[in-house]
Short mmCIF file of C-alpha atoms in Angstrom, two decimals:
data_model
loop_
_atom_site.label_atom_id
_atom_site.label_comp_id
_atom_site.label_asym_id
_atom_site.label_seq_id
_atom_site.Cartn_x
_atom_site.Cartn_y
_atom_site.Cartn_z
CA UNK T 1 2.36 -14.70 -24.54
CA UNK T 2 1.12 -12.11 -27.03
CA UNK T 3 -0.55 -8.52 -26.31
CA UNK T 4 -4.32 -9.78 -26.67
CA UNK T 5 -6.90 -7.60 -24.70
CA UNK T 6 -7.80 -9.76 -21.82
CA UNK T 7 -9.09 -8.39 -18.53
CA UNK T 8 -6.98 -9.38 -14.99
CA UNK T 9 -8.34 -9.34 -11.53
CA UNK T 10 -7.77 -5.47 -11.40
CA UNK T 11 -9.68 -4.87 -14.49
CA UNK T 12 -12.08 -2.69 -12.36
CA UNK T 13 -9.67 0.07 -11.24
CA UNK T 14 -8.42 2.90 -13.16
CA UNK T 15 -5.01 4.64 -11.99
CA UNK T 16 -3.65 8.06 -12.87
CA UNK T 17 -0.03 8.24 -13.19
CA UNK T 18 1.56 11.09 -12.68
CA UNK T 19 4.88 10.01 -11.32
CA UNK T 20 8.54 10.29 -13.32
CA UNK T 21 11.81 8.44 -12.38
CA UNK T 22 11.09 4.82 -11.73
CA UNK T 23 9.35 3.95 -8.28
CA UNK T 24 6.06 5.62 -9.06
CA UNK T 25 5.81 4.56 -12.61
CA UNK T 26 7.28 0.91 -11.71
CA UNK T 27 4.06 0.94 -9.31
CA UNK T 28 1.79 1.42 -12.00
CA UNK T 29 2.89 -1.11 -14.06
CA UNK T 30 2.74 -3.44 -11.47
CA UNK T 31 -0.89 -2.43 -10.96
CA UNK T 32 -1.21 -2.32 -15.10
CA UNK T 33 0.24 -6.01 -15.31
CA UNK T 34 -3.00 -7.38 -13.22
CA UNK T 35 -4.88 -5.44 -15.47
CA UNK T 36 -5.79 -2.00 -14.23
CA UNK T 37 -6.52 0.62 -16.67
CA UNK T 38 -3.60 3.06 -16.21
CA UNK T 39 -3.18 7.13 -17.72
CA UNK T 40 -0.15 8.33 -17.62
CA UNK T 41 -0.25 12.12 -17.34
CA UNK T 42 2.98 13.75 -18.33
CA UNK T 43 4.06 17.27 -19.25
CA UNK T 44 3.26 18.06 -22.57
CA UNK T 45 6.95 19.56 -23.03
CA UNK T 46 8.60 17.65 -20.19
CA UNK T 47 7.76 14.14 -20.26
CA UNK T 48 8.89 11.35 -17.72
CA UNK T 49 12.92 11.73 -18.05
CA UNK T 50 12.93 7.89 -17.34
CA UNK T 51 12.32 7.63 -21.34
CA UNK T 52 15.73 9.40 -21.88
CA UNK T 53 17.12 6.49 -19.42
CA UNK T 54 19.10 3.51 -20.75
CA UNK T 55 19.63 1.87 -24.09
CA UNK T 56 17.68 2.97 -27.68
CA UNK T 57 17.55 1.31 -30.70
CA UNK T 58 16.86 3.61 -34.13
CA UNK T 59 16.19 6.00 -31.48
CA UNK T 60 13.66 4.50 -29.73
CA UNK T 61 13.96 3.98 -25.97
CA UNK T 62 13.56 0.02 -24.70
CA UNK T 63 13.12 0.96 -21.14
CA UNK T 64 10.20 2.64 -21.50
CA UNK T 65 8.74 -0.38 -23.29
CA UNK T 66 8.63 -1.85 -20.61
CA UNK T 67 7.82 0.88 -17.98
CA UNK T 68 5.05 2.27 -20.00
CA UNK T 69 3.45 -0.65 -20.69
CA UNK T 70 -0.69 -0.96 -20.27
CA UNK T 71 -0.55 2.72 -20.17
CA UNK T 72 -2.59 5.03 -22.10
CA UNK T 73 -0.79 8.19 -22.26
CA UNK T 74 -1.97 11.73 -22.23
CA UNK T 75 -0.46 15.23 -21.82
CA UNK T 76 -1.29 18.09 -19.56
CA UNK T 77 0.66 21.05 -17.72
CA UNK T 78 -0.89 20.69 -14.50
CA UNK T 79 0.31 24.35 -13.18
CA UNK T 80 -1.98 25.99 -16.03
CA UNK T 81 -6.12 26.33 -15.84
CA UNK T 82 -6.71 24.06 -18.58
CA UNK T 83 -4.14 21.08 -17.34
CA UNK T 84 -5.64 21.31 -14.01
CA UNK T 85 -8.95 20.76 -15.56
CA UNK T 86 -7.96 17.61 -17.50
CA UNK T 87 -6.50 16.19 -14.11
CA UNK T 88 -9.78 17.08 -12.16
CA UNK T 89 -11.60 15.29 -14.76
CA UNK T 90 -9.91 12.52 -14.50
CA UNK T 91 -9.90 12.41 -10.61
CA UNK T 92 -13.64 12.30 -10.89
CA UNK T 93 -13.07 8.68 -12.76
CA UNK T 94 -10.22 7.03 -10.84
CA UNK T 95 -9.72 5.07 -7.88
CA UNK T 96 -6.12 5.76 -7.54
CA UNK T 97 -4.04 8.98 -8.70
CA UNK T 98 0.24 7.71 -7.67
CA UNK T 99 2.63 10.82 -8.02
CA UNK T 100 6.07 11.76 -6.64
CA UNK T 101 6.32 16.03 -6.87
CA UNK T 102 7.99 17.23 -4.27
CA UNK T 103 5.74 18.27 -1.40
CA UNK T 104 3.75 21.20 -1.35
CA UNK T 105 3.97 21.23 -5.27
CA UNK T 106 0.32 19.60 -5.97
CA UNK T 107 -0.64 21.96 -3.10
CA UNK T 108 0.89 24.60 -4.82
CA UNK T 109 -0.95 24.00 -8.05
CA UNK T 110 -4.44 23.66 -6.00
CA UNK T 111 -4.52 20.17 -6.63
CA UNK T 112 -3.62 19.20 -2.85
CA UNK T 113 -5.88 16.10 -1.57
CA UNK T 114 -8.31 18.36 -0.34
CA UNK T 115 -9.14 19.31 -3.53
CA UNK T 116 -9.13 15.90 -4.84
CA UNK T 117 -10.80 14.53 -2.26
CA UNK T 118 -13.51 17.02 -2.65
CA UNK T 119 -13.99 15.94 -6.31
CA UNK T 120 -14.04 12.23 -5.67
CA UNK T 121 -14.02 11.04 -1.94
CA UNK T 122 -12.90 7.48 -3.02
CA UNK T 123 -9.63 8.43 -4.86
CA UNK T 124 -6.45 6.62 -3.18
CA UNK T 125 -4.23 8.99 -3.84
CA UNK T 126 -0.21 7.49 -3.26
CA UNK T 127 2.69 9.78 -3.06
CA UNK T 128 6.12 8.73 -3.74
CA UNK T 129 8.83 10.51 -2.64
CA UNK T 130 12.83 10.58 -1.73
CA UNK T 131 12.26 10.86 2.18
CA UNK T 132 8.25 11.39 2.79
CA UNK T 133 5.81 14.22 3.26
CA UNK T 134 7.10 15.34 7.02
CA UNK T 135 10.59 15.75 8.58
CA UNK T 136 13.85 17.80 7.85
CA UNK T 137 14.53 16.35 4.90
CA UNK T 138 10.83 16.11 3.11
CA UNK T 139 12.07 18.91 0.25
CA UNK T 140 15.04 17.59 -0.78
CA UNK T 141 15.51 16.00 -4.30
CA UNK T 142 15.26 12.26 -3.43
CA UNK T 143 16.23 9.14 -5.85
CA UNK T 144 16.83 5.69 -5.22
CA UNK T 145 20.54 6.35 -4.58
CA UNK T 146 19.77 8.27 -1.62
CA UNK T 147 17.89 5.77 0.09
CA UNK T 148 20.22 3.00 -0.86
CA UNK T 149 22.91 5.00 1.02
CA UNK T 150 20.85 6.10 3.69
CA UNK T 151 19.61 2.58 4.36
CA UNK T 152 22.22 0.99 5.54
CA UNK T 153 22.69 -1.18 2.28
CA UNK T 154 25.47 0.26 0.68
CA UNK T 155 27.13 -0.06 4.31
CA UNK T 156 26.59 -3.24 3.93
CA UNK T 157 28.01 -3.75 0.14
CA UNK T 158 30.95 -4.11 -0.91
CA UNK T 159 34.38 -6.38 0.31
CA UNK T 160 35.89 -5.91 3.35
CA UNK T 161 37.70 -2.74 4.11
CA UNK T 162 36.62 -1.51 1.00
CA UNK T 163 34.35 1.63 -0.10
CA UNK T 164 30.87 0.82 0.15
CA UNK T 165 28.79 0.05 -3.07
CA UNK T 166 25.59 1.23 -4.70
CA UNK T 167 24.35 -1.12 -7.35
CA UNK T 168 24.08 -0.68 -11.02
CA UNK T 169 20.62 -0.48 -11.20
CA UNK T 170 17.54 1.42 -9.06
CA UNK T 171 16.97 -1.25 -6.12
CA UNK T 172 15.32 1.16 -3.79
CA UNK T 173 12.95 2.09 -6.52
CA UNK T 174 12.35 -1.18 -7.46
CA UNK T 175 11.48 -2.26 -3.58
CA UNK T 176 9.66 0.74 -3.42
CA UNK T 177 7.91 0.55 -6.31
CA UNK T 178 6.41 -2.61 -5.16
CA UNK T 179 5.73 -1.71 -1.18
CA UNK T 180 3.45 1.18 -3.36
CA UNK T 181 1.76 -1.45 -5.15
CA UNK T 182 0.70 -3.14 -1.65
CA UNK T 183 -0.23 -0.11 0.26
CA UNK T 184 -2.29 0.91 -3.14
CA UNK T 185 -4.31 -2.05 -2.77
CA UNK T 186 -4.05 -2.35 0.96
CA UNK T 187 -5.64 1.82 0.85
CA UNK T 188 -8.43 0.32 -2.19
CA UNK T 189 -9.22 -2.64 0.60
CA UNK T 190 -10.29 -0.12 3.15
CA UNK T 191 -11.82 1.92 0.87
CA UNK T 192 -14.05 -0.73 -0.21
CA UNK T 193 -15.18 -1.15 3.49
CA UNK T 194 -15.30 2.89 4.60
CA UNK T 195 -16.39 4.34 1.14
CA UNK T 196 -13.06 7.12 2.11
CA UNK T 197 -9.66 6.79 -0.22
CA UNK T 198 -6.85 7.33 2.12
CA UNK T 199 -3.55 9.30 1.20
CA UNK T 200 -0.25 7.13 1.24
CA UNK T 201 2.77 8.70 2.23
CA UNK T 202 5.66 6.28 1.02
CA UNK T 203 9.14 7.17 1.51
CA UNK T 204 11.52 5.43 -0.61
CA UNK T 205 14.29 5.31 1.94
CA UNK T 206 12.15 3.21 4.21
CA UNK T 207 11.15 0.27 2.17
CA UNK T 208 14.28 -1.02 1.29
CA UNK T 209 15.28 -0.51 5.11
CA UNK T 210 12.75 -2.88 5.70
CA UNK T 211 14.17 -5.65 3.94
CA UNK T 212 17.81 -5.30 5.22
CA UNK T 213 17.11 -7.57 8.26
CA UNK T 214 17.42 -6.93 12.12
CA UNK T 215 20.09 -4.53 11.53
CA UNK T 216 18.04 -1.69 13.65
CA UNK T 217 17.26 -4.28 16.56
CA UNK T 218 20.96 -5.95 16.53
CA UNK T 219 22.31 -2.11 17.13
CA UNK T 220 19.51 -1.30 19.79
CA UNK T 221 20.19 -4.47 21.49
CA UNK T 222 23.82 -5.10 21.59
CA UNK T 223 25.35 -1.68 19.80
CA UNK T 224 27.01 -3.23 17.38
CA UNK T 225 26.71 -2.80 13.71
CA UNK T 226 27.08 -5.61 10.18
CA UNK T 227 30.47 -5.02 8.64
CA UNK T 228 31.25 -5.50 4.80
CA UNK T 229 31.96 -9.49 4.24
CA UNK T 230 31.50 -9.60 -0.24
CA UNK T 231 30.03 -11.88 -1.38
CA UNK T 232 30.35 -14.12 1.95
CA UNK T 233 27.33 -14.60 4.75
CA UNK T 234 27.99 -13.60 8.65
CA UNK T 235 25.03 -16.03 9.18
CA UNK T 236 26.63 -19.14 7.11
CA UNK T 237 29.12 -20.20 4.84
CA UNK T 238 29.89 -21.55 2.12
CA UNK T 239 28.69 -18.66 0.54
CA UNK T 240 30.06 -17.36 -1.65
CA UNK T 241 30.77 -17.08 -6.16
CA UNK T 242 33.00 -19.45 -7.41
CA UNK T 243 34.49 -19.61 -11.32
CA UNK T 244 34.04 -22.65 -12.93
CA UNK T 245 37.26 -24.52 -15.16
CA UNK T 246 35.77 -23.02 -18.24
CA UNK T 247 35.66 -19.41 -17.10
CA UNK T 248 32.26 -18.95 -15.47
CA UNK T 249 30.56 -18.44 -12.24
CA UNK T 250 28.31 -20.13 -10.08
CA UNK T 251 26.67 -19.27 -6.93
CA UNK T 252 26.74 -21.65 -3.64
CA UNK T 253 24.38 -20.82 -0.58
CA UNK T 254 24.32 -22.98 2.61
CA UNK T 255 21.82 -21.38 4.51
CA UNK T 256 20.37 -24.97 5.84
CA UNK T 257 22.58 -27.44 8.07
CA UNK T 258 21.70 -30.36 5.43
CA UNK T 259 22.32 -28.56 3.16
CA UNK T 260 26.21 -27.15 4.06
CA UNK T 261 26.81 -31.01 5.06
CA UNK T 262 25.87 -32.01 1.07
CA UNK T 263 28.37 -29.55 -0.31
CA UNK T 264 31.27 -30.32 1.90
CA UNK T 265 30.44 -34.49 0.90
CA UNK T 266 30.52 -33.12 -2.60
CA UNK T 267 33.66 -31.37 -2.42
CA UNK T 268 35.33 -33.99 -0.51
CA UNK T 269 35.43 -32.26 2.87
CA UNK T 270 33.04 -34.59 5.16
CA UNK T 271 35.67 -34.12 7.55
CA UNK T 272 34.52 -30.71 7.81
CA UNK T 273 30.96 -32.15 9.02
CA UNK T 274 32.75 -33.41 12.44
CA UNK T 275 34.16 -29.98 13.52
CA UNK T 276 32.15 -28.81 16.43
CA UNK T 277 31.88 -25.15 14.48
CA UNK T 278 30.53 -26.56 11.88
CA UNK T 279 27.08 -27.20 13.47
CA UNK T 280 25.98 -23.49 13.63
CA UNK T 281 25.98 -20.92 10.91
CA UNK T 282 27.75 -18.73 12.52
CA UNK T 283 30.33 -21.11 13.08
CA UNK T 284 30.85 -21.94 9.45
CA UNK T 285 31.02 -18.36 8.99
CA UNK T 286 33.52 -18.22 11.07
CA UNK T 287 35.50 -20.74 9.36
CA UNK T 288 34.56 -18.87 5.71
CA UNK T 289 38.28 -18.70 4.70
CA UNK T 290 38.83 -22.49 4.94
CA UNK T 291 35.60 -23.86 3.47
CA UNK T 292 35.54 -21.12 0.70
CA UNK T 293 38.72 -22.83 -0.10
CA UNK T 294 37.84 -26.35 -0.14
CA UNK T 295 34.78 -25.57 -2.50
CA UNK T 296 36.76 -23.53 -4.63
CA UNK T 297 39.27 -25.82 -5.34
CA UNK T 298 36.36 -28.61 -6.85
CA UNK T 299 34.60 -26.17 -8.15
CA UNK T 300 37.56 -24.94 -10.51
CA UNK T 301 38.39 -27.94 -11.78
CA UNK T 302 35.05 -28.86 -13.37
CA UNK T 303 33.04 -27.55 -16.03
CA UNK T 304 29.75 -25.17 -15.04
CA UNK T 305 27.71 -27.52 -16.59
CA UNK T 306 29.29 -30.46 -14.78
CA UNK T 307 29.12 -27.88 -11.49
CA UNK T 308 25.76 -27.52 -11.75
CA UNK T 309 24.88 -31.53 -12.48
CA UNK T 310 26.56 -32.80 -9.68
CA UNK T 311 25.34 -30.04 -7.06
CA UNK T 312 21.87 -31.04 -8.64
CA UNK T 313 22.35 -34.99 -7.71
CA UNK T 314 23.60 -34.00 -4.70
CA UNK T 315 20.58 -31.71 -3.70
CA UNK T 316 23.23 -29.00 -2.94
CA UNK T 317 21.67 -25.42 -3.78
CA UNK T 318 23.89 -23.73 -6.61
CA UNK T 319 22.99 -21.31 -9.15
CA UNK T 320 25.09 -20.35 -12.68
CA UNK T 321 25.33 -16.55 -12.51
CA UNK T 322 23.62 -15.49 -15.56
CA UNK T 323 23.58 -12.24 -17.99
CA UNK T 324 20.84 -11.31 -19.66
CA UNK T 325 22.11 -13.79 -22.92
CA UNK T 326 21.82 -16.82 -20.18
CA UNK T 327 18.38 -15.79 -18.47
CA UNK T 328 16.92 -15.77 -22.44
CA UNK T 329 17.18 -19.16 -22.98
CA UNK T 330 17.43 -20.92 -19.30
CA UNK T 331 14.75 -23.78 -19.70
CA UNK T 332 13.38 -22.97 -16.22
CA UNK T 333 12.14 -19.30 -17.05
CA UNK T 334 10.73 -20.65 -20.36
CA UNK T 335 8.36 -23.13 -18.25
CA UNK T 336 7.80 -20.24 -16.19
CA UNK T 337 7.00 -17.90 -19.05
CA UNK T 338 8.70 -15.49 -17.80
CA UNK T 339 10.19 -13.47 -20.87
CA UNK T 340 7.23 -12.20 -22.96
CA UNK T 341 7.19 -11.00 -26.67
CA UNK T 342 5.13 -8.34 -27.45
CA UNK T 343 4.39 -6.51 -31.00
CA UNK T 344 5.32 -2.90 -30.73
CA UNK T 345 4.07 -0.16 -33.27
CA UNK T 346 7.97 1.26 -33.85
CA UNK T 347 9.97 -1.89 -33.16
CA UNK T 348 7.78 -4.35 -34.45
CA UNK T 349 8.31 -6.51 -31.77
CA UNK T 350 9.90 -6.29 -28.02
CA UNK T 351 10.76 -8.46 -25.53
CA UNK T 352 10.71 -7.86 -21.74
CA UNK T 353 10.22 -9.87 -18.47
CA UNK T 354 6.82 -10.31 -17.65
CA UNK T 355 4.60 -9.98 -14.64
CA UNK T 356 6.14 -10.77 -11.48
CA UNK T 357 3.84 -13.75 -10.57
CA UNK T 358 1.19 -15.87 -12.01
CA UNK T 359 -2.56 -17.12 -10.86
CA UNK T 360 -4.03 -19.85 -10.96
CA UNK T 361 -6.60 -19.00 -13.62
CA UNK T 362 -4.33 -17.83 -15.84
CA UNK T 363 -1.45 -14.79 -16.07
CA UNK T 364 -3.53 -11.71 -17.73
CA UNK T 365 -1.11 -10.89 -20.50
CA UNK T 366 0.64 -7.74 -21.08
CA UNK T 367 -1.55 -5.45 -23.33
CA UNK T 368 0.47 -3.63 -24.77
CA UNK T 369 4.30 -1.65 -24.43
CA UNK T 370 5.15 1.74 -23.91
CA UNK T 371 3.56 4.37 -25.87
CA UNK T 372 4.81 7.91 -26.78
CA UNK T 373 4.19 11.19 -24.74
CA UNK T 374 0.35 12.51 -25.56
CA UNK T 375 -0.65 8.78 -27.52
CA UNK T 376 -4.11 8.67 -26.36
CA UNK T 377 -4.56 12.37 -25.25
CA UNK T 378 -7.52 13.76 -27.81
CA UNK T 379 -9.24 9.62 -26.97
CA UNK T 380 -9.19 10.31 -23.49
CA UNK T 381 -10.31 13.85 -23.42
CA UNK T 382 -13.00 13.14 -25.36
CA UNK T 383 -13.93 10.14 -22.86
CA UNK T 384 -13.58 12.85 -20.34
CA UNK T 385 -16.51 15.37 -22.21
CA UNK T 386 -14.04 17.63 -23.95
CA UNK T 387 -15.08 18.76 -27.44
CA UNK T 388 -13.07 19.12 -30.36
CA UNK T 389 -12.76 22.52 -30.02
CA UNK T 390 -11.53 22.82 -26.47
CA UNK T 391 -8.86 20.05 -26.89
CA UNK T 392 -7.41 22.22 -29.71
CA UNK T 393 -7.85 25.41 -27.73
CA UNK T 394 -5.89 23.80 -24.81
CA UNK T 395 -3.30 22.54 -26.92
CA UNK T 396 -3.06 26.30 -28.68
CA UNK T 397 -2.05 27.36 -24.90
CA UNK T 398 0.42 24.85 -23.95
CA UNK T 399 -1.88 22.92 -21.61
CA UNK T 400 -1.63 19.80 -23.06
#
């Protein structure tokens, strides 16, 4: 896949992004991978800090790359006369505007949805913040961290009787960067029907709560509470990582009877099969310790390779645990087209992961990868009706 111009399926909306730190600018990628036409509006002197984030090469940021990818960029101080202009401006053209300021800041700048809304009824406006627009805790600074901990999933995380565990990389952004791209189109749905843009108030410390499971119910109903089990399942087992003869690691899951009573044939455990626990997941999971051990000890004295085969014949789920080296050149993401190539104006070329799904009549490719701060700002001013002479005036004052 190559960064030709070809229109997606959401060729026909434009979204301002004015968001910083991952769940709001993650959204409009999303949006920008189905082929919205996406602005990214950062401060001309403070741009999104999420291009400082992770890994460079000759100085040049890769995550961005991929985070500001199909997105024009353009500069403007939105707390000065001529910024707020610029943003108006482009309000009048959009159908959605995401951003994460704290609350009260767009308010603060006269820029509140009121405002907005009186400039362009139709704007879905989304904003993305730590713990939502109402409640105790709507000022503090929030990141993905927060809701992670506040979720219950680092409770969950982690081996047992050990300190609970964040992951390495921004999960709650990541699920909340998608639950934004569905209430975005769910809010440009009704739109389409009431001729009214709605405001979206996503907190990222809910989404994520919302894929932990029944962990709110289970303590309402019964009072109890999930302890820490690793890497093992208190709804099944096997479950569980297990290294391979030549030093790797594979994955088993036994979430289906059938498929628990393959692995313990496999292993050479059928005996297992007879126990009257092992009919129920929770049984097995009950019974972790001694099946763990059983499929460890086959597991270790093969190959991965050989691990993987025989699970395969078997029809026994298992999964090699892969890096980033593995997931390059696994045949089943290059059927899926899954890692992309893109030319890129100070790398000469990048590779990323693509969009998250494909249709039917074909994926619309990535256009293009992350640009720097202010790329397009003098093209899309002009677009906008600014002359010449007030885009230099503007810049004169720090505006943009």
């Amino acid at each position: 896949m190559t960064g030709q111009e070809t229109a997606g399926p959401l060729a026909d909306l434009r979204v301002l992004d004015l968001s910083t730190l991952f769940a709001g600018p993650m959204a409009a990628m999303h949006l920008g991978d189905m082929g919205a036409e996406v602005i990214k509006v950062e401060h001309p002197r403070r741009p999104d800090p999420s291009r400082g984030h992770g890994p460079s090469k000759d100085g040049v940021n890769l995550w961005w790359k991929t985070l500001g990818r199909n997105k024009r960029t353009v500069t403007a101080d939105l707390s000065t006369s001529g910024g707020r202009e610029v943003l108006l401006r482009l309000v009048e053209t959009a159908d959605v505007l995401i951003e994460n300021f704290r609350p009260d800041t767009l308010e603060k700048w006269d820029l509140g949805p009121d405002v907005l809304h009186a400039r362009n009824p139709r704007l879905v406006m989304a904003r993305v913040t730590g713990f939502g627009q109402v409640g105790p805790y709507r000022r503090r600074p929030g990141f993905g961290t927060l809701a992670e901990a506040m979720s219950g999933f680092a409770a969950l995380t982690g081996e047992p009787g050990g300190p609970p565990t964040l992951p390495p990389f921004g999960l709650a952004d990541g699920i909340a960067s998608l639950a934004t791209a569905y209430a975005v189109m769910t809010a440009v749905h009704a739109r389409d029907a009431s001729g009214v843009g709605q405001v979206i108030d996503l907190a990222i410390i809910e989404p994520i709560l919302a894929l932990l499971g029944p962990q709110i119910t289970r303590w309402a109903a019964l009072g109890t509470v999930a302890a820490r089990t690793g890497n093992r399942s208190s709804n099944n087992a096997p479950r569980n990582t297990y290294r391979t003869r030549d030093g790797k690691w594979v994955a088993v899951s036994t979430s289906a009877q059938s498929i628990a009573e393959r692995v313990m044939t496999l292993v050479g455990r059928p005996d297992f099969i007879n126990e009257p626990w092992f009919a129920s997941g929770a049984g097995r999971a009950a019974h972790g310790s001694e099946l763990d051990e059983a499929v460890s000890a086959w597991i270790v004295a093969r190959d991965r390779v050989d691990v993987v085969a025989q699970f395969e014949e078997a029809q026994a789920a298992v999964a090699p645990i892969y890096d980033a080296a593995d997931i390059s050149v696994d045949p089943q993401y290059e059927a899926l087209g899954t890692i992309i190539t893109l030319p890129d104006d100070d790398l000469g070329e990048v590779a990323m992961q693509g969009p998250l799904f494909r249709l039917s009549d074909g994926v619309p490719p990535v256009r293009f990868t992350g640009r720097a701060p202010g790329a397009n700002t003098d093209e899309v001013l002009a677009e906008l009706g600014f002359s010449p002479r007030d885009v230099a005036l503007m810049r004169h004052e720090g505006s943009i």
